[in-house]
XYZ file of C-alpha atoms in Angstrom:
210
model
C 72.364 108.441 111.460
C 69.071 107.431 113.733
C 67.723 109.439 116.271
C 64.998 110.327 118.876
C 62.181 112.370 117.690
C 59.727 112.008 119.596
C 58.762 114.382 122.748
C 61.825 114.480 124.487
C 60.007 115.957 127.945
C 59.155 111.868 127.772
C 63.082 111.843 128.648
C 63.506 113.883 131.200
C 59.599 112.451 133.236
C 61.060 108.371 132.130
C 64.385 108.850 133.619
C 62.537 111.091 137.205
C 65.183 113.912 136.097
C 64.621 117.288 134.649
C 67.306 116.923 131.847
C 67.433 120.470 130.674
C 66.629 118.580 127.099
C 65.088 122.005 125.692
C 66.465 124.848 126.589
C 64.796 127.926 127.804
C 62.089 126.232 127.685
C 62.747 123.546 130.855
C 62.877 126.859 133.194
C 59.444 128.298 132.331
C 55.820 127.475 134.303
C 54.975 125.158 130.700
C 57.790 122.100 131.219
C 55.985 118.629 131.176
C 58.336 118.063 133.883
C 57.065 120.096 136.453
C 53.504 119.312 135.460
C 53.882 115.734 135.416
C 57.307 114.554 136.832
C 55.345 110.146 136.203
C 57.535 108.020 134.388
C 55.196 108.204 130.660
C 52.995 105.718 130.269
C 49.765 104.191 130.934
C 51.385 102.762 133.952
C 53.465 105.973 134.528
C 52.100 107.243 137.949
C 52.555 103.111 139.500
C 56.148 102.772 138.382
C 57.465 104.654 141.043
C 56.468 102.782 143.652
C 58.497 100.080 142.125
C 61.193 98.757 143.733
C 64.458 99.167 141.369
C 67.244 96.572 140.412
C 71.135 97.336 141.661
C 70.612 96.229 137.283
C 68.419 99.266 136.906
C 69.673 101.688 138.273
C 72.660 101.536 136.621
C 70.904 101.354 133.657
C 69.117 104.153 134.639
C 72.633 106.385 134.710
C 73.802 105.312 131.706
C 70.221 106.472 129.315
C 69.680 109.147 131.522
C 73.874 110.185 130.451
C 73.531 109.454 127.701
C 70.546 111.664 127.071
C 71.511 114.279 128.379
C 74.109 115.007 125.622
C 71.996 113.192 123.274
C 74.495 109.833 121.910
C 73.092 106.769 120.621
C 73.737 103.139 122.166
C 77.178 102.628 120.103
C 77.945 106.192 120.009
C 78.139 105.684 123.768
C 79.802 102.368 124.244
C 82.467 103.899 122.431
C 83.325 106.908 125.077
C 82.959 104.745 127.535
C 85.730 102.461 126.041
C 87.944 105.398 125.138
C 87.467 106.799 128.977
C 88.397 103.027 130.528
C 91.530 103.033 128.725
C 92.441 106.369 129.995
C 94.603 106.755 133.302
C 92.385 108.199 136.223
C 88.943 107.101 136.939
C 87.089 106.130 134.137
C 83.513 107.621 135.180
C 85.343 110.881 135.251
C 86.706 110.824 132.409
C 83.760 109.445 130.790
C 81.892 112.535 131.780
C 85.013 115.097 130.574
C 85.107 112.846 126.431
C 81.639 114.052 126.217
C 82.127 117.740 127.792
C 84.843 118.308 125.481
C 82.969 117.248 122.558
C 82.004 120.685 120.287
C 78.725 120.867 120.483
C 78.138 120.923 124.014
C 81.441 124.109 124.395
C 79.142 126.038 121.787
C 76.073 125.207 124.111
C 77.682 126.185 127.612
C 79.263 129.317 125.678
C 75.938 130.185 125.516
C 75.771 130.296 122.019
C 72.760 127.719 122.192
C 69.281 127.055 124.231
C 70.291 124.186 124.336
C 72.716 120.447 123.060
C 69.891 119.410 120.393
C 69.926 123.613 119.305
C 73.725 123.318 119.640
C 74.338 120.134 117.419
C 71.838 121.644 114.595
C 74.259 124.523 114.371
C 77.417 123.058 113.826
C 75.499 120.735 111.868
C 75.404 123.757 109.371
C 78.610 124.884 109.912
C 77.714 128.092 111.823
C 80.716 127.389 113.790
C 85.107 127.505 113.248
C 87.649 126.501 115.742
C 91.322 127.714 115.241
C 90.474 129.866 112.459
C 88.399 125.954 110.365
C 85.212 125.497 109.374
C 83.916 122.873 111.901
C 80.263 120.654 111.159
C 80.816 118.088 112.728
C 78.874 117.501 116.847
C 81.483 115.481 118.159
C 84.273 116.589 116.884
C 86.762 116.780 120.081
C 88.478 120.327 121.405
C 91.719 120.707 123.377
C 93.338 123.461 125.789
C 93.721 125.952 123.982
C 91.092 126.110 121.203
C 88.942 128.845 119.554
C 85.678 127.877 118.947
C 84.191 131.806 116.583
C 81.051 131.735 115.161
C 81.932 132.032 111.529
C 81.850 135.135 109.698
C 79.199 134.700 107.843
C 77.093 133.320 110.155
C 76.774 136.161 112.731
C 73.600 138.489 110.617
C 71.848 134.888 110.131
C 68.379 135.597 112.701
C 69.371 132.805 115.091
C 73.180 134.121 116.202
C 71.810 136.937 115.725
C 69.111 136.354 118.855
C 71.341 134.261 120.884
C 74.519 137.055 121.072
C 71.698 139.422 123.074
C 72.268 137.314 126.000
C 75.501 137.131 125.895
C 76.621 139.906 127.717
C 75.113 138.090 131.104
C 75.746 134.660 130.385
C 77.659 132.574 132.593
C 80.149 130.100 131.367
C 81.988 127.066 133.621
C 85.085 128.695 134.683
C 87.290 126.183 132.510
C 86.061 127.381 129.259
C 86.560 131.794 128.330
C 83.561 134.029 126.563
C 84.240 136.352 124.174
C 80.846 137.869 124.348
C 81.352 140.822 121.612
C 83.814 139.082 119.337
C 80.284 136.338 119.546
C 84.068 133.743 120.456
C 85.602 132.122 123.805
C 88.698 129.886 123.543
C 88.636 126.103 125.456
C 90.624 127.041 128.318
C 91.265 123.260 130.931
C 89.983 121.015 130.802
C 86.705 120.750 133.026
C 87.334 118.541 136.765
C 83.872 116.353 137.683
C 83.069 119.154 140.257
C 82.891 121.877 137.495
C 80.640 118.673 135.837
C 76.791 119.900 136.215
C 75.255 117.047 134.854
C 72.313 114.976 137.995
C 74.099 111.412 137.134
C 76.491 108.745 139.053
C 78.953 107.779 136.992
C 79.973 105.249 138.844
C 76.994 103.300 138.168
C 77.806 103.282 134.667
C 80.917 101.511 134.708
C 79.175 99.590 137.537
C 76.483 98.070 134.179
C 79.650 97.857 131.677
C 81.861 95.795 133.928
C 78.954 93.379 135.107
């Protein structure tokens, strides 16, 4: 499957916001967005002075959300169409669907420093859901599901390194973390107030409704 392979810091600079795509590096002085907060490219510094159209604002919010969760255009559109069919507010439904992805839940529980790393760990079969190994990052968790590190993966260096910081990890209220058991539980679906992504989802709805 096609995937963005260039420097992910360029995505933050293009969107004009820190998207926390590289985990701990985004909180350090090495963060490219902190050092160069303007858009990438030869004319990047001048783009901030340009007036952005209504369509441009809507497009940027969609691209920002897509990049935060690491999705391709077709994947993202499919999520939107599913959210649109559900009862409730389409924009909020969309974000809840994205939060329910297994790679996102693994990230939220602190088992990975970024969604990108979480996606890789899931693909490599390091996690089980309700006792069964799941290696599909887009797998949708349900309320009551238990996500845990697979027994055979607990000695992996990347898992051991992650486990050292779990004791001080704060997780969203809709999740429950068992740091000692290297597991977590989905207590319920998140509310909009609990989804801390810097996006205005109503612009996405407006974009796809054009």
